[in-house]
Coordinates of C-alpha atoms in Angstrom, one line a residue:
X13 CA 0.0 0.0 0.0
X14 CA 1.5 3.4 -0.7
X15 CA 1.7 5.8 1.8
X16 CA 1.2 9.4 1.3
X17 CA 2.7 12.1 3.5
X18 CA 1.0 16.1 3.2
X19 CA 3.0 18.9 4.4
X20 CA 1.4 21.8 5.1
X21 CA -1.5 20.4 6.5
X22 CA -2.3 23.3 8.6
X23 CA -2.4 25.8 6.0
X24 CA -4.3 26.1 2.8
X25 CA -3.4 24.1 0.0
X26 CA -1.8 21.2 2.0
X27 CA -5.3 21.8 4.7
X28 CA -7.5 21.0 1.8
X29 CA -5.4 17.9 0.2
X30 CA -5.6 16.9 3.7
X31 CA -9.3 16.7 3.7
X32 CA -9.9 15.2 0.7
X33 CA -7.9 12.4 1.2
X34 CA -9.9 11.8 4.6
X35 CA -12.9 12.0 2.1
X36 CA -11.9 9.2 0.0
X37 CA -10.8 6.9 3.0
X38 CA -7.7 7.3 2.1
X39 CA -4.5 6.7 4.9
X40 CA -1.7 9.7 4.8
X41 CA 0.9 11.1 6.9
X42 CA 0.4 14.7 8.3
X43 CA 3.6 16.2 8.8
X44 CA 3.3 19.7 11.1
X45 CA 5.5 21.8 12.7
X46 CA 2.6 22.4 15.3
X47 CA 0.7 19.1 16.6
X48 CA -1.9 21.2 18.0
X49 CA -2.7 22.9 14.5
X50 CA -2.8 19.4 13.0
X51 CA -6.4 18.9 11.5
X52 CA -7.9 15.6 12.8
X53 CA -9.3 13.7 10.2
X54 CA -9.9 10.0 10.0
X55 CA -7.0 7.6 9.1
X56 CA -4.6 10.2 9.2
X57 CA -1.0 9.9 10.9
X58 CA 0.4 13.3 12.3
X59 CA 4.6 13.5 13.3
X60 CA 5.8 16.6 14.0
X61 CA 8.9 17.8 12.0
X62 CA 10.3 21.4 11.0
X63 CA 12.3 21.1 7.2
X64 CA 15.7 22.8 8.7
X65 CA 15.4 19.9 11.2
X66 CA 16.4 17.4 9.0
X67 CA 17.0 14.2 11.7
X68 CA 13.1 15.0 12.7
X69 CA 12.5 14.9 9.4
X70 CA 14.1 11.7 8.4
X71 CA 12.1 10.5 11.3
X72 CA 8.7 11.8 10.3
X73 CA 8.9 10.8 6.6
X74 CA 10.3 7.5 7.5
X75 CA 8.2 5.0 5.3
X76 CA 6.3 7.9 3.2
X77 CA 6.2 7.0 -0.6
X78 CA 4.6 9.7 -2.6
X79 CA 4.9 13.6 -0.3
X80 CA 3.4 16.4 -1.4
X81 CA 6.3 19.0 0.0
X82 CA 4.1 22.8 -0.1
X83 CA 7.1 25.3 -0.4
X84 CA 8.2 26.8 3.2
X85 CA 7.0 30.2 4.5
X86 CA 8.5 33.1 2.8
X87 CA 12.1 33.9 4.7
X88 CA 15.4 35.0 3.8
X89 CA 16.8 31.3 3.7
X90 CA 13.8 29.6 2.7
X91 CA 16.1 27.7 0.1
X92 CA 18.6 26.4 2.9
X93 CA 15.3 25.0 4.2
X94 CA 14.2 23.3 1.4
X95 CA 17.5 21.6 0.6
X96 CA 17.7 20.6 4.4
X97 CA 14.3 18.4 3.8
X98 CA 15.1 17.6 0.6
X99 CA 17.9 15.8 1.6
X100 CA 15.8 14.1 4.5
X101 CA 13.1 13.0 2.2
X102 CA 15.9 11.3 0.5
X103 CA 17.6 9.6 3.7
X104 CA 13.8 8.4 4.3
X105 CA 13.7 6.8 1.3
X106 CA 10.3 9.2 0.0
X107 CA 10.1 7.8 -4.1
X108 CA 7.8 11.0 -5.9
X109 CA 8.0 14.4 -4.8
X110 CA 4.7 16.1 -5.5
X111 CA 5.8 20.2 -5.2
X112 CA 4.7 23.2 -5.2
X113 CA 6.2 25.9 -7.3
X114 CA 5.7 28.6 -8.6
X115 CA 4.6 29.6 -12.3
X116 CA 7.2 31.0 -14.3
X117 CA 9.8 29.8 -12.1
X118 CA 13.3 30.4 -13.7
X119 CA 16.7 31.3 -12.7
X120 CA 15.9 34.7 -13.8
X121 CA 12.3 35.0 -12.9
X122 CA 10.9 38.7 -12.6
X123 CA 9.3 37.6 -9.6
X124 CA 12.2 37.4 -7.5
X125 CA 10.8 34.1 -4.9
X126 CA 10.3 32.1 -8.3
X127 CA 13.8 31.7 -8.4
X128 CA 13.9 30.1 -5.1
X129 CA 11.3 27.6 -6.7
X130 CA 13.7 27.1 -9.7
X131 CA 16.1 25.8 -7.3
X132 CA 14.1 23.7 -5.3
X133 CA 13.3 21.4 -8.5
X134 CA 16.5 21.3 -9.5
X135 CA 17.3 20.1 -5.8
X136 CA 14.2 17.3 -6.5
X137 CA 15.5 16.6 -9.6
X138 CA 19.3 16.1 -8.7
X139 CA 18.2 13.8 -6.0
X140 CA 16.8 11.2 -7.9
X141 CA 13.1 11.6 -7.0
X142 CA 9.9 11.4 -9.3
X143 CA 8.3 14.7 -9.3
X144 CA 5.6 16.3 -10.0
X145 CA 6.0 20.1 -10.5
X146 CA 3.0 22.5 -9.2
X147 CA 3.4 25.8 -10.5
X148 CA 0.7 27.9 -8.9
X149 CA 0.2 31.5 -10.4
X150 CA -1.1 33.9 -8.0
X151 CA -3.5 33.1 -5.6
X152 CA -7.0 33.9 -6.8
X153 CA -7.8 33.6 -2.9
X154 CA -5.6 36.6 -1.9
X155 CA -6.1 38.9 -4.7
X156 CA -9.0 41.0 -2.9
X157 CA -6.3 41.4 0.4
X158 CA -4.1 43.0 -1.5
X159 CA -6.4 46.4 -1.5
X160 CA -5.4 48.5 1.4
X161 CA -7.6 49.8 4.5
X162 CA -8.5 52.5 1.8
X163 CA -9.6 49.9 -0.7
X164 CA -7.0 50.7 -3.1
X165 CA -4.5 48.2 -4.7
X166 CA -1.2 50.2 -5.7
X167 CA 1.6 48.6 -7.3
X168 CA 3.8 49.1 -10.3
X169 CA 1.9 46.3 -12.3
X170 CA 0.9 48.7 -15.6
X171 CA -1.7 47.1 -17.6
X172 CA 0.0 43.3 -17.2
X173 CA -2.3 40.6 -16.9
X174 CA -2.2 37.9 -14.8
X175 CA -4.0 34.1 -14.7
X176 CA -4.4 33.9 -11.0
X177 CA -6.0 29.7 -9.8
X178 CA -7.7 28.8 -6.7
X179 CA -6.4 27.0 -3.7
X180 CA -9.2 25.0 -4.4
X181 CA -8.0 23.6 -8.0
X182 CA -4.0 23.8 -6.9
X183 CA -5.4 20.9 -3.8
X184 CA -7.1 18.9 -6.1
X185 CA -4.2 18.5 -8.8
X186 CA -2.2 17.6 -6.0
X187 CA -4.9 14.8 -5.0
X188 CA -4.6 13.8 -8.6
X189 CA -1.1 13.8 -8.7
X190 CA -0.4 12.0 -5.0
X191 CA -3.3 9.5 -5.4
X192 CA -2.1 8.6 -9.1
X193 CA 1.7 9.5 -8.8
X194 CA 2.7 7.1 -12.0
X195 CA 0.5 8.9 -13.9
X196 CA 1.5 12.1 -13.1
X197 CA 5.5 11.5 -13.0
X198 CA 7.8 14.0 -14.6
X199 CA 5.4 16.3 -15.7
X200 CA 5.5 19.8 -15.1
X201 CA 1.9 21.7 -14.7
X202 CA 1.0 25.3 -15.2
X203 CA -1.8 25.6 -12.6
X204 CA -3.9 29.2 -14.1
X205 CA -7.6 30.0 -13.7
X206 CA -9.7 30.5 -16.9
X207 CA -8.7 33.7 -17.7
X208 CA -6.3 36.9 -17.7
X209 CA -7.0 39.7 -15.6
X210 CA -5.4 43.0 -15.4
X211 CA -5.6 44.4 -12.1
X212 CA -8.2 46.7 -13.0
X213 CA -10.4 44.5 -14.3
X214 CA -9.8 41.6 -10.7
X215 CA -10.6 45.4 -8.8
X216 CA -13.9 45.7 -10.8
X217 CA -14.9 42.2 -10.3
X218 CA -14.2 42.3 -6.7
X219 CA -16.2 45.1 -6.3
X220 CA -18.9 43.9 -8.0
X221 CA -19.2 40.5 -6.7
X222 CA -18.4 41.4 -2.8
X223 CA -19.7 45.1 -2.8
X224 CA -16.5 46.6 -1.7
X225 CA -15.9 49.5 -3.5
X226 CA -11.7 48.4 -4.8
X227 CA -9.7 49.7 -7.3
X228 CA -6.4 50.0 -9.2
X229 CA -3.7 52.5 -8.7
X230 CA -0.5 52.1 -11.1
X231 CA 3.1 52.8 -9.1
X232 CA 6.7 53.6 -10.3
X233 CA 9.2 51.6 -8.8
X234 CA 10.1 54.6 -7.0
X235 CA 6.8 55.0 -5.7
X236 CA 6.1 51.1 -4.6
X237 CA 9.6 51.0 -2.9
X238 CA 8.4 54.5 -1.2
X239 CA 4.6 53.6 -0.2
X240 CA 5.9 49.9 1.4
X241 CA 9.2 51.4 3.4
X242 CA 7.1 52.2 6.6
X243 CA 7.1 48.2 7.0
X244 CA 10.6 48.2 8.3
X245 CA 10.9 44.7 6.3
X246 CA 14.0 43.4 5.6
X247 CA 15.3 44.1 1.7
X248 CA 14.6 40.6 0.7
X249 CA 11.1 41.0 1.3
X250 CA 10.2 44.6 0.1
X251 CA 11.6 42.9 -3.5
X252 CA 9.5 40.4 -3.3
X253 CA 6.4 42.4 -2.7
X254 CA 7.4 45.0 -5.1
X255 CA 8.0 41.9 -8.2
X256 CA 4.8 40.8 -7.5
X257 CA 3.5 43.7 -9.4
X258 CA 6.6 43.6 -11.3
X259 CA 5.9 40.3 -13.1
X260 CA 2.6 40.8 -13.9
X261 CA 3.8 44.3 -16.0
X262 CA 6.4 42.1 -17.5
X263 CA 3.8 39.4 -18.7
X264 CA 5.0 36.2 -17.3
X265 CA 2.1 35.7 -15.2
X266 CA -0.8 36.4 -18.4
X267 CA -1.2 33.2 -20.3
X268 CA -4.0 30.6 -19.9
X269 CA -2.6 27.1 -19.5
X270 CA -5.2 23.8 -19.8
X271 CA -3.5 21.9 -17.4
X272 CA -6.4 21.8 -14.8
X273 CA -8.9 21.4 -17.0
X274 CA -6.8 18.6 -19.1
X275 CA -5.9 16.9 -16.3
X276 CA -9.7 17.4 -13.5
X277 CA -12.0 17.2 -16.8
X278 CA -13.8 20.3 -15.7
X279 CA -12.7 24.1 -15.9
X280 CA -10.7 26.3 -13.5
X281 CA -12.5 27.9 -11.7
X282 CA -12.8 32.2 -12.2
X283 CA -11.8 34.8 -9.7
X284 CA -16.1 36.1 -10.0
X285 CA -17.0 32.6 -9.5
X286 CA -14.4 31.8 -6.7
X287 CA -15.5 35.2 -5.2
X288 CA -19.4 34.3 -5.4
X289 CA -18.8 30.8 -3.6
X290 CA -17.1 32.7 -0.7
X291 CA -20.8 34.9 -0.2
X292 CA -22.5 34.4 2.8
X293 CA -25.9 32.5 1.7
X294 CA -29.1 33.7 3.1

């Protein structure tokens, strides 16, 4: 019987594999760095483990065959991190790595985290594992918290697009994926929703759709380095949030790829309709 270990399980993508495994009655491995943040669900396994701990982690994967490994919390050595659990999954003896990544990820990605991502694989890959490469494009979920108290988005995005996807469809290509990983091995999927939104178009629809009055307000560098200094975050970071609006003006976050609906036989699902499942039902 193979055994399938979720990272993650506490947060959003690796909360909702988590579930619907338990759903199909299937046995997997929680692996937390909190126990009391574990979700309990039937015929699931929780060890604790933290990926720069790599003994706990060679203890916690010991016997997992297919992992889904959800990239670590942003940080400045997020990267060290990874490497530290890659090389534990591979002490453990894990065969498929099932991870997420990050659309667009290159050595030279405009978005400066997806280089971190770019990495990662190529750890995966040097190591011997099968993998299966998740590259989620923005977050359709977290594109209405990135207006201000105001209700104004500002960045230096321009009039880029970008093909944001659900949590909901990144968790169930990674059920497809861990539950069929022979089907699913080597191959590298561009997880997008339906369509390409500039950001004043995803501020319209938010506003129609939740009645909070949002919209779009284009940045210069100078400006989007300016408005996020009050912070006090660390360089690292600021970069990051500024390439966020970055890549989407440079265009590697715009196209539509048919990997979810090629792969889960139905659509992605939209920003309006992901936005319109969230409203509260009389």
């Amino acid at each position: 019987m193979t055994t399938i270990g979720v990272t993650g399980a506490t947060g959003g993508v690796g909360g909702r594999l988590a579930r619907r495994l338990a759903d199909a009655g299937l046995e997997q491995r929680l692996i937390v760095r909190d126990e009391a943040r574990a979700p309990r669900l039937r015929l699931a396994e929780v060890r604790v483990a933290e990926y720069r701990d790599v003994d706990a982690a060679i203890r916690a994967l010991d016997g997992v065959d297919v992992l889904l490994m959800v990239s670590a919390a942003e940080s400045a050595d997020r990267l060290e991190e990874h490497r530290a659990f890659v090389s534990a999954a591979e002490a453990a003896g894990v065969r498929h790595v099932v991870y997420t990544s990050f659309y667009a990820a290159a050595p030279d990605s405009v978005f400066t985290l997806g280089r971190d991502h770019w990495a990662t694989e190529g750890s995966l890959r040097d190591a011997g594992f099968a993998t299966t490469f998740l590259r989620d494009n923005l977050y359709t979920d977290f594109l209405p918290l990135l207006a201000g108290d105001d209700g104004v988005v500002r960045g230096p995005a321009g009039d880029g697009r970008l093909s944001s996807v659900t949590r909901d469809d990144v968790a169930a290509m990674a059920f497809a994926a861990v539950t069929h990983p022979d089907a699913h091995a080597g191959a590298v999927y561009d997880l997008t929703g339906p369509e390409s939104l500039s950001l004043d178009e995803a501020t319209q629809i938010i506003s129609e759709v939740t009645g909070r009055r949002l919209r779009y307000e284009n940045e210069t560098l100078d400006e989007a380095y300016a408005s996020r200094a009050h912070y006090g975050a660390p360089d690292w970071q600021v970069e990051a949030w500024v390439s966020t609006y970055t890549a989407i003006a440079s265009g590697e976050l715009a196209p539509v790829s048919d990997d979810i609906p090629r792969i889960l036989g139905r659509p992605a699902q939209s920003l309006r309709q992901f936005l319109e499942g969230q409203a509260p039902r009389a």
